[in-house]
Amino acid sequence: MPARPPSRTTARLLFWLGWVVLLGVLAGWHAWRLGQDELREALSQRLALYTTALDAELDRFEALPYVVSRDPNVAGLLQRPQDSSLQAAINRYLAAVNQESGTAQLFLLDVHGTTLASSNWQHSDSLVGNNYAFRPYFRSALAGSTGRFYGVGATTRLPGMFIARPVRQDGRILGVVVAKIDLGGLEAAWAHSGEKVLVADQQGVVTLAGSSAWKFATLWPLAQSVRSRLAATRQYYTSPLQTLPFLWQGRDVVGIGGQDYLLASRPVGRIGWRMLLLGDRAPLREQAWLTGAVTSLALLALTLGALYLRLQWRRMRERQLAQLTLERTVAERTAELAAANLRLQDEVAERLQAEQALRDTQAELIRTGKLAALGRMATSIAHELNQPLAALRSFADNTRLFLAKSRWDDADANLGRILRETDKLAAMTAELKLFATRRPVRGHCRLQSLQPALDEMLLGRGVACHWQLASDDSLPLDPLAAEQLLGNLLRNAADALAAQPERQVTVQLYYQQDQAILQVSDNGPGLPAEQPQRVLEPFYSTKSYGQGLGLGLAIVSGIVRDAGGEIATANLPQGGACFTLRLPLADTASP
């Protein structure tokens, strides 16, 4: 036994439940998007604070090496490196400046990169005597610019930012003053705050981080050439530079340990660093789910309440209407039966009178139509034949005169005109014979066999024809009928386009169910707006006298009718006329 379809109430309830779920999803999605925007704004603001603090920390020591380099004793030691008393004085001077300024180390290198004096000269890890010519900051300062470099100390194994300035005297560079800045305090503050913040260099190596596990790791795998360059400068000493397990899910989303974070980044420092701040999206997802669930429950409660009240109201209304309807129906049916009987009698009499009047009118219209058609035909034929006959008489008279005067060329030209006029008379009588004669038109004709001759005819009249049909498309007409049908349609279109600057005709054939549909359209002035179907009537023509009998489209209509088809005329919205012929593929033509 087939299952019964759901009732209208059930269907309506399911419809509203679908809307409730959809609105809940939309509310959750909106909360998710809004939460992401708020988190992105909060990350941007906090990141601005962190970058400002780091820039301030670096800028605080930017000028210190330059100030130290201006001391005359520093230049003196570079010129007299063997002066032990001057070296001791510079060591004490660097230690005092280092302690007051808060730098990690402060040291002096000669032009070969060897340390002549250092703030930690008294410690076991003193830099005095060590050579740092391989460091990029030394090469930059020796070239005359400020050297900036972050890396692990080759002696102390402690990371820091190195800022180097050249020591100049009389335009010559005698050595380099280097200040090392310890940024561990900032990292400790980041770790204490719980923020997931890190700083990466241009190669993607994490130089500073709130988490010690991320430090000196990479955001993405490093090329071997990059690793070789870092090893040559000992920037990160022996750190393995392993790639962090970050799963990049887009431009600003990264997955870490099964959780996804929103990423905000900002340039910082003067050596191409970039600070990254991560914000957990898990609270946003929980808030979105909660918003969607609360919205769905609220809408569900409202929907169920509204449906219950509407159901109660409908039941009460239906009981009242049922009582009133029953009483009214009994009274109305009784009156209707009596009135129906009277109306039936009146309608029978009126129908009989109307049918008689219709038969009389139809007979009169037929007589009138026949007379009008005969009149139009006689007038048209007389006018069309009279002109060629008059021309024949005139040309014959002139020919006699030319012969009498031995003007043989003029006589021959007149004879040619006489032949053309007789051909015109023969064409008119052939058109009349074709219109008056009915013969079988059903058959099979491939349109591509007619296309060359029709194209040549149109091309001679300056008309371009566009054929939209396949190579095997055919009409259910014999070839002669098909040629007469298409020829008359295209000649009619060419006549209509005579005054157009651009003359275009389109022929389209396609099949629909058991019919072949042929459409012929042009870009001419179109058909009469009032009654476009009149162009199919015999002897109806919008052309001047002498331009045809007006039988071309009537012949087309007759061929379509004999094939059991239909023809429709219309004006196109963009201008021009369109003839649509529907021809049955099966033989349904009238006998």
Coordinates of C-alpha atoms in Angstrom, one line a residue:
M1 CA 0.0 0.0 0.0
P2 CA 1.6 3.3 -1.0
A3 CA 2.3 5.9 1.7
R4 CA 0.0 8.8 1.9
P5 CA 1.4 12.2 1.0
P6 CA 1.9 14.6 3.9
S7 CA -1.0 16.9 4.8
R8 CA -0.9 20.6 4.1
T9 CA -0.5 21.3 7.8
T10 CA 2.5 19.0 8.0
A11 CA 4.0 20.5 4.9
R12 CA 3.5 24.0 6.2
L13 CA 5.1 23.0 9.6
L14 CA 8.1 21.6 7.8
F15 CA 8.3 24.7 5.7
W16 CA 8.4 27.0 8.8
L17 CA 10.9 24.6 10.5
G18 CA 13.1 24.9 7.5
W19 CA 13.0 28.7 7.7
V20 CA 13.8 28.6 11.5
V21 CA 16.8 26.4 10.8
L22 CA 18.0 28.7 8.0
L23 CA 17.6 31.9 10.0
G24 CA 19.4 30.2 12.9
V25 CA 22.3 29.3 10.6
L26 CA 22.4 32.8 9.2
A27 CA 22.4 34.3 12.7
G28 CA 25.3 32.0 13.7
W29 CA 27.2 32.8 10.5
H30 CA 26.7 36.6 11.1
A31 CA 27.9 36.2 14.7
W32 CA 30.9 34.3 13.4
R33 CA 31.8 37.0 10.8
L34 CA 31.2 39.7 13.4
G35 CA 33.3 37.9 15.9
Q36 CA 36.2 37.5 13.4
D37 CA 36.0 41.2 12.5
E38 CA 36.1 42.2 16.2
L39 CA 39.0 39.7 16.9
R40 CA 40.9 41.0 13.9
E41 CA 40.5 44.6 15.1
A42 CA 41.6 43.7 18.7
L43 CA 44.6 41.9 17.3
S44 CA 45.5 44.9 15.2
Q45 CA 45.3 47.2 18.2
R46 CA 47.4 45.0 20.5
L47 CA 49.9 44.3 17.7
A48 CA 50.4 48.1 17.3
L49 CA 51.3 48.3 21.0
Y50 CA 53.7 45.5 20.8
T51 CA 55.5 46.8 17.6
T52 CA 55.6 50.3 19.2
A53 CA 57.3 48.9 22.3
L54 CA 59.8 46.9 20.3
D55 CA 60.6 49.8 18.0
A56 CA 61.1 52.1 21.1
E57 CA 63.4 49.5 22.7
L58 CA 65.6 49.3 19.5
D59 CA 65.6 53.1 18.9
R60 CA 66.6 53.8 22.5
F61 CA 70.1 52.5 21.7
E62 CA 70.3 53.5 18.0
A63 CA 72.6 56.5 18.6
L64 CA 74.7 55.0 21.4
P65 CA 77.6 53.6 19.2
Y66 CA 77.8 56.9 17.4
V67 CA 78.2 58.8 20.7
V68 CA 80.9 56.4 21.9
S69 CA 82.7 56.7 18.6
R70 CA 83.0 60.5 19.0
D71 CA 85.3 60.1 22.1
P72 CA 88.9 61.1 21.1
N73 CA 90.4 58.3 23.2
V74 CA 88.5 55.7 21.2
A75 CA 90.1 56.9 18.0
G76 CA 93.4 57.1 19.8
L77 CA 93.3 53.5 20.8
L78 CA 92.5 52.5 17.2
Q79 CA 95.6 54.4 16.1
R80 CA 97.8 53.0 19.0
P81 CA 96.4 49.5 19.8
Q82 CA 99.6 48.6 21.7
D83 CA 99.0 51.4 24.3
S84 CA 97.9 49.2 27.3
S85 CA 97.1 52.1 29.6
L86 CA 94.8 53.7 26.9
Q87 CA 93.2 50.2 26.3
A88 CA 92.5 49.9 30.1
A89 CA 91.0 53.4 30.1
I90 CA 88.7 52.6 27.2
N91 CA 87.7 49.2 28.8
R92 CA 86.6 51.1 31.9
Y93 CA 84.9 53.7 29.8
L94 CA 82.9 51.1 27.8
A95 CA 81.9 49.2 31.0
A96 CA 80.6 52.5 32.6
V97 CA 78.6 53.4 29.5
N98 CA 77.2 49.9 29.2
Q99 CA 76.1 49.8 32.8
E100 CA 74.4 53.2 32.6
S101 CA 72.7 52.7 29.3
G102 CA 71.4 49.2 29.9
T103 CA 73.0 47.5 26.9
A104 CA 74.2 43.9 27.1
Q105 CA 77.6 44.6 25.7
L106 CA 79.6 47.5 24.2
F107 CA 82.9 46.8 22.4
L108 CA 85.4 48.3 19.9
L109 CA 86.7 46.5 16.8
D110 CA 89.7 47.6 14.6
V111 CA 89.5 47.6 10.8
H112 CA 90.4 43.9 10.8
G113 CA 87.4 42.9 13.1
T114 CA 89.6 42.2 16.2
T115 CA 88.2 43.4 19.5
L116 CA 90.5 46.0 21.1
A117 CA 88.3 46.9 24.1
S118 CA 85.0 45.6 25.6
S119 CA 82.7 46.3 28.5
N120 CA 83.1 42.7 29.8
W121 CA 86.9 42.8 29.7
Q122 CA 87.1 41.6 33.3
H123 CA 84.8 38.5 32.7
S124 CA 85.8 35.0 31.7
D125 CA 83.9 35.4 28.5
S126 CA 85.6 38.7 27.6
L127 CA 85.4 39.6 23.9
V128 CA 88.9 41.3 23.9
G129 CA 91.0 39.6 21.3
N130 CA 88.2 37.9 19.4
N131 CA 87.7 38.5 15.8
Y132 CA 84.2 39.3 14.3
A133 CA 85.1 40.3 10.8
F134 CA 82.6 37.6 9.6
R135 CA 79.6 39.4 11.1
P136 CA 77.5 41.5 8.7
Y137 CA 77.2 44.4 11.1
F138 CA 81.0 44.8 11.1
R139 CA 81.1 44.8 7.2
S140 CA 78.2 47.4 7.0
A141 CA 79.8 49.7 9.5
L142 CA 83.2 49.4 7.9
A143 CA 81.6 50.4 4.6
G144 CA 80.4 53.7 6.3
S145 CA 76.8 52.9 7.2
T146 CA 75.0 51.8 10.3
G147 CA 75.3 48.0 10.8
R148 CA 72.3 46.2 12.3
F149 CA 72.2 42.5 12.9
Y150 CA 70.4 40.1 15.2
G151 CA 72.0 36.8 16.1
V152 CA 73.5 34.5 18.7
G153 CA 76.7 35.8 20.3
A154 CA 79.7 33.9 18.9
T155 CA 81.4 34.0 22.4
T156 CA 78.5 34.3 24.9
R157 CA 76.0 32.1 23.0
L158 CA 73.4 34.7 24.0
P159 CA 71.1 36.3 21.3
G160 CA 70.8 40.0 20.9
M161 CA 70.5 42.9 18.5
F162 CA 73.9 44.3 17.4
I163 CA 74.1 48.0 16.3
A164 CA 77.5 49.1 14.8
R165 CA 78.7 52.6 13.8
P166 CA 82.1 53.5 12.2
V167 CA 84.8 55.5 14.1
R168 CA 85.9 58.3 11.7
Q169 CA 88.9 60.7 11.9
D170 CA 89.8 63.1 9.1
G171 CA 87.4 61.3 6.7
R172 CA 89.0 57.9 7.4
I173 CA 87.3 54.9 9.1
L174 CA 89.6 53.7 11.9
G175 CA 87.3 51.0 13.4
V176 CA 83.8 50.1 14.6
V177 CA 81.9 50.6 17.8
V178 CA 79.3 47.9 18.5
A179 CA 76.4 47.8 21.0
K180 CA 74.6 44.6 21.8
I181 CA 71.0 44.9 23.0
D182 CA 69.3 42.1 25.0
L183 CA 65.6 41.8 24.1
G184 CA 64.9 39.0 26.6
G185 CA 62.9 41.3 28.8
L186 CA 60.3 41.9 26.1
E187 CA 60.0 38.1 25.4
A188 CA 59.5 37.5 29.1
A189 CA 56.7 40.1 29.2
W190 CA 55.1 38.4 26.2
A191 CA 55.3 35.0 27.8
H192 CA 53.8 36.4 31.1
S193 CA 50.9 38.0 29.2
G194 CA 50.0 34.6 27.6
E195 CA 49.9 36.2 24.1
K196 CA 51.0 34.1 21.1
V197 CA 53.3 36.7 19.7
L198 CA 56.5 36.2 17.6
V199 CA 58.9 38.1 15.4
A200 CA 60.3 36.6 12.2
D201 CA 63.1 37.8 10.0
Q202 CA 63.0 38.0 6.2
Q203 CA 63.9 34.3 5.8
G204 CA 61.0 33.3 8.1
V205 CA 63.2 32.5 11.1
V206 CA 61.6 33.3 14.4
T207 CA 63.9 35.7 16.2
L208 CA 61.7 36.6 19.2
A209 CA 58.8 34.8 20.6
G210 CA 56.6 34.6 23.7
S211 CA 57.0 30.8 23.6
S212 CA 60.5 29.5 23.9
A213 CA 59.6 26.4 21.8
W214 CA 59.1 28.7 18.8
K215 CA 62.4 30.6 19.1
F216 CA 64.9 30.0 16.3
A217 CA 62.4 27.8 14.4
T218 CA 61.1 28.7 10.9
L219 CA 57.6 29.5 9.6
W220 CA 58.3 27.5 6.5
P221 CA 61.1 25.2 5.2
L222 CA 64.3 27.0 4.3
A223 CA 66.2 26.5 1.1
Q224 CA 69.7 25.1 1.3
S225 CA 71.2 28.3 0.0
V226 CA 69.6 30.2 2.9
R227 CA 70.8 27.8 5.5
S228 CA 74.3 28.0 4.0
R229 CA 74.3 31.8 4.2
L230 CA 73.0 31.8 7.8
A231 CA 75.8 29.3 8.8
A232 CA 78.4 31.5 7.2
T233 CA 77.5 34.4 9.4
R234 CA 76.8 32.2 12.5
Q235 CA 73.6 34.2 12.9
Y236 CA 71.8 31.5 14.9
Y237 CA 75.0 29.5 15.7
T238 CA 74.1 25.8 16.1
S239 CA 70.3 26.1 16.2
P240 CA 68.7 23.4 13.9
L241 CA 66.2 25.9 12.5
Q242 CA 63.3 23.3 12.4
T243 CA 60.0 24.2 10.7
L244 CA 57.1 25.0 13.1
P245 CA 54.1 22.7 12.8
F246 CA 51.9 25.5 11.5
L247 CA 49.1 24.6 9.0
W248 CA 48.5 27.7 6.9
Q249 CA 44.8 27.8 6.0
G250 CA 44.7 31.1 4.2
R251 CA 46.2 34.5 4.2
D252 CA 45.4 35.2 7.9
V253 CA 44.4 31.8 9.4
V254 CA 46.8 29.2 10.8
G255 CA 46.2 25.9 12.5
I256 CA 48.3 24.8 15.5
G257 CA 47.8 21.6 17.3
G258 CA 44.2 21.0 16.1
Q259 CA 43.2 24.6 16.8
D260 CA 43.0 27.5 14.3
Y261 CA 44.1 31.0 15.0
L262 CA 43.5 34.3 13.3
L263 CA 46.8 36.0 12.3
A264 CA 47.7 39.7 12.4
S265 CA 51.1 40.9 11.2
R266 CA 52.9 44.2 11.1
P267 CA 56.5 45.2 10.0
V268 CA 58.8 46.1 12.9
G269 CA 62.4 47.3 13.3
R270 CA 64.8 48.4 10.6
I271 CA 66.0 45.0 9.3
G272 CA 62.9 43.6 7.6
W273 CA 61.4 41.9 10.7
R274 CA 57.7 41.2 10.9
M275 CA 55.7 40.7 14.1
L276 CA 52.9 38.2 14.2
L277 CA 50.1 38.0 16.7
L278 CA 47.8 35.0 16.9
G279 CA 44.2 35.0 18.3
D280 CA 42.3 31.8 19.1
R281 CA 39.1 31.4 17.1
A282 CA 37.6 28.7 19.3
P283 CA 35.6 31.2 21.5
L284 CA 34.3 32.8 18.3
R285 CA 33.1 29.4 17.1
E286 CA 31.4 28.6 20.4
Q287 CA 29.7 32.0 20.4
A288 CA 28.5 31.5 16.8
W289 CA 27.0 28.1 17.7
L290 CA 25.3 29.6 20.8
T291 CA 23.9 32.5 18.8
G292 CA 22.5 30.2 16.1
A293 CA 21.0 27.8 18.7
V294 CA 19.4 30.6 20.7
T295 CA 18.0 32.3 17.6
S296 CA 16.6 29.0 16.3
L297 CA 14.9 28.1 19.6
A298 CA 13.4 31.6 19.9
L299 CA 12.1 31.5 16.3
L300 CA 10.8 27.9 16.8
A301 CA 8.9 29.0 19.9
L302 CA 7.4 31.9 18.1
T303 CA 6.5 29.8 15.1
L304 CA 4.8 27.1 17.1
G305 CA 2.8 29.6 19.1
A306 CA 1.7 31.4 16.0
L307 CA 0.7 28.2 14.3
Y308 CA -1.3 27.0 17.3
L309 CA -3.2 30.3 17.5
R310 CA -3.9 30.3 13.8
L311 CA -5.1 26.7 14.0
Q312 CA -7.5 27.5 16.9
W313 CA -8.9 30.5 15.0
R314 CA -9.4 28.6 11.8
R315 CA -11.3 25.8 13.6
M316 CA -13.7 28.3 15.2
R317 CA -14.1 30.2 11.9
E318 CA -14.8 27.0 10.0
R319 CA -17.5 25.9 12.4
Q320 CA -19.2 29.3 12.0
L321 CA -18.9 29.3 8.3
A322 CA -20.1 25.7 8.0
Q323 CA -23.4 26.6 9.8
L324 CA -24.0 29.7 7.8
T325 CA -23.1 27.9 4.5
L326 CA -25.5 25.0 5.2
E327 CA -28.4 27.4 5.8
R328 CA -27.6 29.6 2.8
T329 CA -27.0 26.6 0.5
V330 CA -30.5 25.1 1.2
A331 CA -32.2 28.5 0.3
E332 CA -30.0 29.2 -2.7
R333 CA -30.3 25.8 -4.2
T334 CA -34.1 26.0 -4.2
A335 CA -34.1 29.4 -5.9
E336 CA -31.4 28.4 -8.3
L337 CA -33.3 25.3 -9.5
A338 CA -36.3 27.4 -10.4
A339 CA -34.3 30.2 -12.0
A340 CA -32.2 27.6 -13.9
N341 CA -35.2 26.1 -15.5
L342 CA -36.4 29.5 -16.8
R343 CA -32.9 30.5 -18.0
L344 CA -32.6 27.2 -19.8
Q345 CA -35.8 27.9 -21.8
D346 CA -34.7 31.4 -22.6
E347 CA -31.2 30.3 -23.6
V348 CA -32.5 27.6 -26.0
A349 CA -34.6 30.2 -27.8
E350 CA -31.7 32.7 -27.9
R351 CA -29.4 30.0 -29.2
L352 CA -31.7 29.1 -32.1
Q353 CA -32.1 32.7 -33.1
A354 CA -28.4 33.4 -32.9
E355 CA -27.5 30.3 -35.0
Q356 CA -29.9 31.4 -37.7
A357 CA -28.5 35.0 -37.6
L358 CA -25.0 33.6 -37.8
R359 CA -25.8 31.5 -40.8
D360 CA -27.3 34.4 -42.6
T361 CA -24.3 36.7 -41.8
Q362 CA -21.9 34.1 -42.9
A363 CA -23.6 33.6 -46.2
E364 CA -23.6 37.4 -46.8
L365 CA -20.0 37.7 -45.8
I366 CA -19.1 34.9 -48.2
R367 CA -20.9 36.6 -51.1
T368 CA -19.4 40.0 -50.2
G369 CA -15.9 38.5 -49.9
K370 CA -16.1 36.7 -53.3
L371 CA -17.3 39.9 -55.0
A372 CA -14.5 41.9 -53.3
A373 CA -11.9 39.3 -54.3
L374 CA -13.1 39.2 -57.9
G375 CA -13.0 43.0 -58.0
R376 CA -9.5 43.3 -56.7
M377 CA -8.4 40.4 -58.9
A378 CA -9.9 42.0 -62.0
T379 CA -8.6 45.5 -61.2
S380 CA -5.1 44.2 -60.4
I381 CA -4.9 41.9 -63.4
A382 CA -6.2 44.6 -65.8
H383 CA -3.7 47.2 -64.4
E384 CA -0.8 44.8 -64.4
L385 CA -1.5 43.5 -68.0
N386 CA -2.4 47.0 -69.4
Q387 CA 1.0 48.5 -68.8
P388 CA 3.0 45.8 -70.6
L389 CA 0.4 45.8 -73.5
A390 CA 0.7 49.6 -73.8
A391 CA 4.4 49.3 -73.8
L392 CA 4.3 46.6 -76.5
R393 CA 2.2 48.8 -78.7
S394 CA 4.5 51.8 -78.2
F395 CA 7.7 49.7 -78.8
A396 CA 6.1 48.2 -82.0
D397 CA 5.2 51.6 -83.4
N398 CA 8.7 52.9 -82.8
T399 CA 10.2 49.8 -84.3
R400 CA 8.3 50.3 -87.5
L401 CA 9.6 53.9 -87.7
F402 CA 13.1 52.8 -87.0
L403 CA 12.9 50.1 -89.8
A404 CA 11.5 52.7 -92.2
K405 CA 14.5 54.9 -91.5
S406 CA 17.0 52.0 -91.5
R407 CA 17.9 52.6 -87.8
W408 CA 18.6 48.9 -87.3
D409 CA 20.3 49.2 -83.8
D410 CA 17.4 51.2 -82.4
A411 CA 14.9 48.7 -83.9
D412 CA 16.9 45.8 -82.4
A413 CA 16.8 47.5 -79.0
N414 CA 13.1 48.0 -79.2
L415 CA 12.6 44.3 -80.1
G416 CA 14.6 43.4 -77.0
R417 CA 12.3 45.6 -74.9
I418 CA 9.3 43.9 -76.6
L419 CA 10.7 40.5 -75.6
R420 CA 11.2 41.6 -72.0
E421 CA 7.6 42.8 -71.8
T422 CA 6.3 39.5 -73.2
D423 CA 8.4 37.7 -70.6
K424 CA 6.8 39.9 -67.9
L425 CA 3.3 39.0 -69.2
A426 CA 4.3 35.3 -69.3
A427 CA 5.5 35.5 -65.6
M428 CA 2.2 37.2 -64.6
T429 CA 0.1 34.5 -66.3
A430 CA 2.4 31.8 -64.8
E431 CA 1.9 33.3 -61.3
L432 CA -1.9 33.3 -61.8
K433 CA -1.8 29.7 -63.0
L434 CA 0.3 28.7 -60.0
F435 CA -2.1 30.5 -57.6
A436 CA -5.2 28.9 -59.2
T437 CA -3.8 25.3 -59.5
R438 CA -3.6 23.0 -56.6
R439 CA -1.3 19.9 -56.7
P440 CA 0.3 17.6 -54.1
V441 CA 3.2 19.3 -52.3
R442 CA 4.3 16.7 -49.7
G443 CA 7.8 15.3 -50.2
H444 CA 11.3 15.6 -49.0
C445 CA 13.8 18.4 -49.8
R446 CA 17.2 19.2 -48.3
L447 CA 17.5 23.0 -47.9
Q448 CA 21.2 22.9 -48.7
S449 CA 20.3 21.9 -52.3
L450 CA 18.3 25.2 -52.7
Q451 CA 20.7 27.5 -50.8
P452 CA 23.2 28.4 -53.7
A453 CA 20.6 29.6 -56.1
L454 CA 18.7 31.6 -53.5
D455 CA 21.9 33.1 -52.2
E456 CA 22.8 34.2 -55.7
M457 CA 19.3 35.7 -56.2
L458 CA 19.6 37.7 -52.9
L459 CA 23.2 38.7 -53.6
G460 CA 22.2 40.2 -56.9
R461 CA 19.8 42.4 -55.0
G462 CA 22.3 43.4 -52.3
V463 CA 20.8 41.2 -49.5
A464 CA 22.9 39.1 -47.1
C465 CA 21.2 35.8 -46.1
H466 CA 22.1 34.0 -42.9
W467 CA 21.2 30.3 -42.9
Q468 CA 20.8 28.7 -39.5
L469 CA 20.5 25.0 -40.3
A470 CA 22.4 21.7 -40.2
S471 CA 23.7 20.0 -43.3
D472 CA 21.0 17.3 -43.3
D473 CA 18.0 19.6 -42.4
S474 CA 15.1 19.2 -44.8
L475 CA 11.5 20.3 -45.3
P476 CA 8.6 17.8 -45.7
L477 CA 7.9 19.3 -49.2
D478 CA 8.8 18.2 -52.7
P479 CA 11.7 20.2 -54.1
L480 CA 9.6 22.4 -56.5
A481 CA 7.1 23.4 -53.8
A482 CA 10.0 24.1 -51.4
E483 CA 11.8 26.2 -54.0
Q484 CA 8.5 28.2 -54.7
L485 CA 7.9 28.6 -50.9
L486 CA 11.4 29.9 -50.1
G487 CA 11.8 31.8 -53.3
N488 CA 8.6 33.8 -52.7
L489 CA 9.5 34.5 -49.0
L490 CA 13.0 35.7 -49.8
R491 CA 11.9 37.8 -52.8
N492 CA 9.3 39.4 -50.6
A493 CA 11.9 40.1 -48.0
A494 CA 14.3 41.6 -50.6
D495 CA 11.5 43.9 -51.9
A496 CA 10.9 45.1 -48.3
L497 CA 14.6 45.8 -47.8
A498 CA 15.0 47.8 -51.0
A499 CA 15.2 51.1 -49.1
Q500 CA 17.3 49.8 -46.2
P501 CA 21.0 50.7 -46.0
E502 CA 21.9 47.3 -44.4
R503 CA 19.9 44.4 -45.8
Q504 CA 19.8 41.2 -43.7
V505 CA 17.7 38.1 -44.0
T506 CA 17.8 35.1 -41.6
V507 CA 16.5 31.6 -42.4
Q508 CA 16.2 29.2 -39.5
L509 CA 15.0 25.6 -39.5
Y510 CA 14.5 23.5 -36.4
Y511 CA 12.3 20.7 -35.2
Q512 CA 9.8 20.6 -32.4
Q513 CA 8.0 17.3 -31.6
D514 CA 6.5 16.2 -34.9
Q515 CA 6.8 19.5 -36.7
A516 CA 9.4 21.2 -38.9
I517 CA 9.4 25.0 -38.0
L518 CA 10.8 27.4 -40.6
Q519 CA 11.4 31.0 -39.7
V520 CA 12.3 33.7 -42.2
S521 CA 13.0 37.2 -40.8
D522 CA 14.5 40.5 -42.0
N523 CA 15.5 43.9 -40.7
G524 CA 13.1 45.9 -43.0
P525 CA 10.2 48.2 -42.1
G526 CA 8.0 45.4 -41.0
L527 CA 4.4 44.4 -41.7
P528 CA 1.2 46.6 -41.3
A529 CA 0.8 47.1 -37.6
E530 CA -3.0 46.8 -37.6
Q531 CA -3.5 43.5 -39.4
P532 CA -0.1 41.8 -40.3
Q533 CA -1.9 38.7 -41.4
R534 CA -3.5 40.5 -44.4
V535 CA -0.3 40.2 -46.4
L536 CA -1.2 36.6 -47.0
E537 CA -4.4 37.5 -48.8
P538 CA -4.4 37.2 -52.6
F539 CA -3.7 40.5 -54.6
Y540 CA -2.8 42.3 -51.4
S541 CA 0.3 44.4 -51.9
T542 CA 2.0 47.4 -50.3
K543 CA 4.0 48.0 -53.5
S544 CA 3.1 50.4 -56.2
Y545 CA 1.2 49.3 -59.4
G546 CA 3.4 47.5 -61.8
Q547 CA 5.5 45.9 -59.1
G548 CA 3.6 42.6 -59.0
L549 CA 0.2 41.1 -58.5
G550 CA 0.4 40.5 -54.7
L551 CA 0.3 36.7 -55.1
G552 CA 3.7 35.7 -53.8
L553 CA 2.8 35.4 -50.1
A554 CA -0.7 34.0 -51.1
I555 CA 1.1 31.2 -53.0
V556 CA 3.3 30.5 -49.9
S557 CA 0.2 30.4 -47.7
G558 CA -1.4 28.0 -50.2
I559 CA 1.6 25.6 -50.2
V560 CA 1.6 25.6 -46.4
R561 CA -2.1 24.9 -46.2
D562 CA -1.8 22.1 -48.8
A563 CA 1.0 20.5 -46.7
G564 CA -1.3 20.6 -43.6
G565 CA 0.7 23.3 -41.9
E566 CA 0.2 26.7 -40.5
I567 CA 1.8 30.1 -41.2
A568 CA 2.0 33.1 -38.8
T569 CA 3.2 36.6 -39.3
A570 CA 4.6 39.1 -36.8
N571 CA 6.8 42.2 -36.4
L572 CA 10.0 41.8 -34.5
P573 CA 10.7 44.0 -31.4
Q574 CA 13.9 45.3 -32.9
G575 CA 12.2 46.0 -36.3
G576 CA 11.6 43.8 -39.3
A577 CA 9.1 41.1 -40.3
C578 CA 9.1 37.5 -39.3
F579 CA 7.2 34.6 -41.0
T580 CA 6.9 31.4 -39.0
L581 CA 5.8 28.2 -40.9
R582 CA 4.9 25.0 -39.0
L583 CA 4.9 21.9 -41.3
P584 CA 3.9 18.5 -39.9
L585 CA 6.5 15.8 -40.5
A586 CA 3.8 13.2 -40.9
D587 CA 1.5 13.5 -44.0
T588 CA -1.6 15.3 -42.6
A589 CA -2.2 17.5 -45.7
S590 CA -5.7 18.1 -46.9
P591 CA -6.7 16.1 -50.0

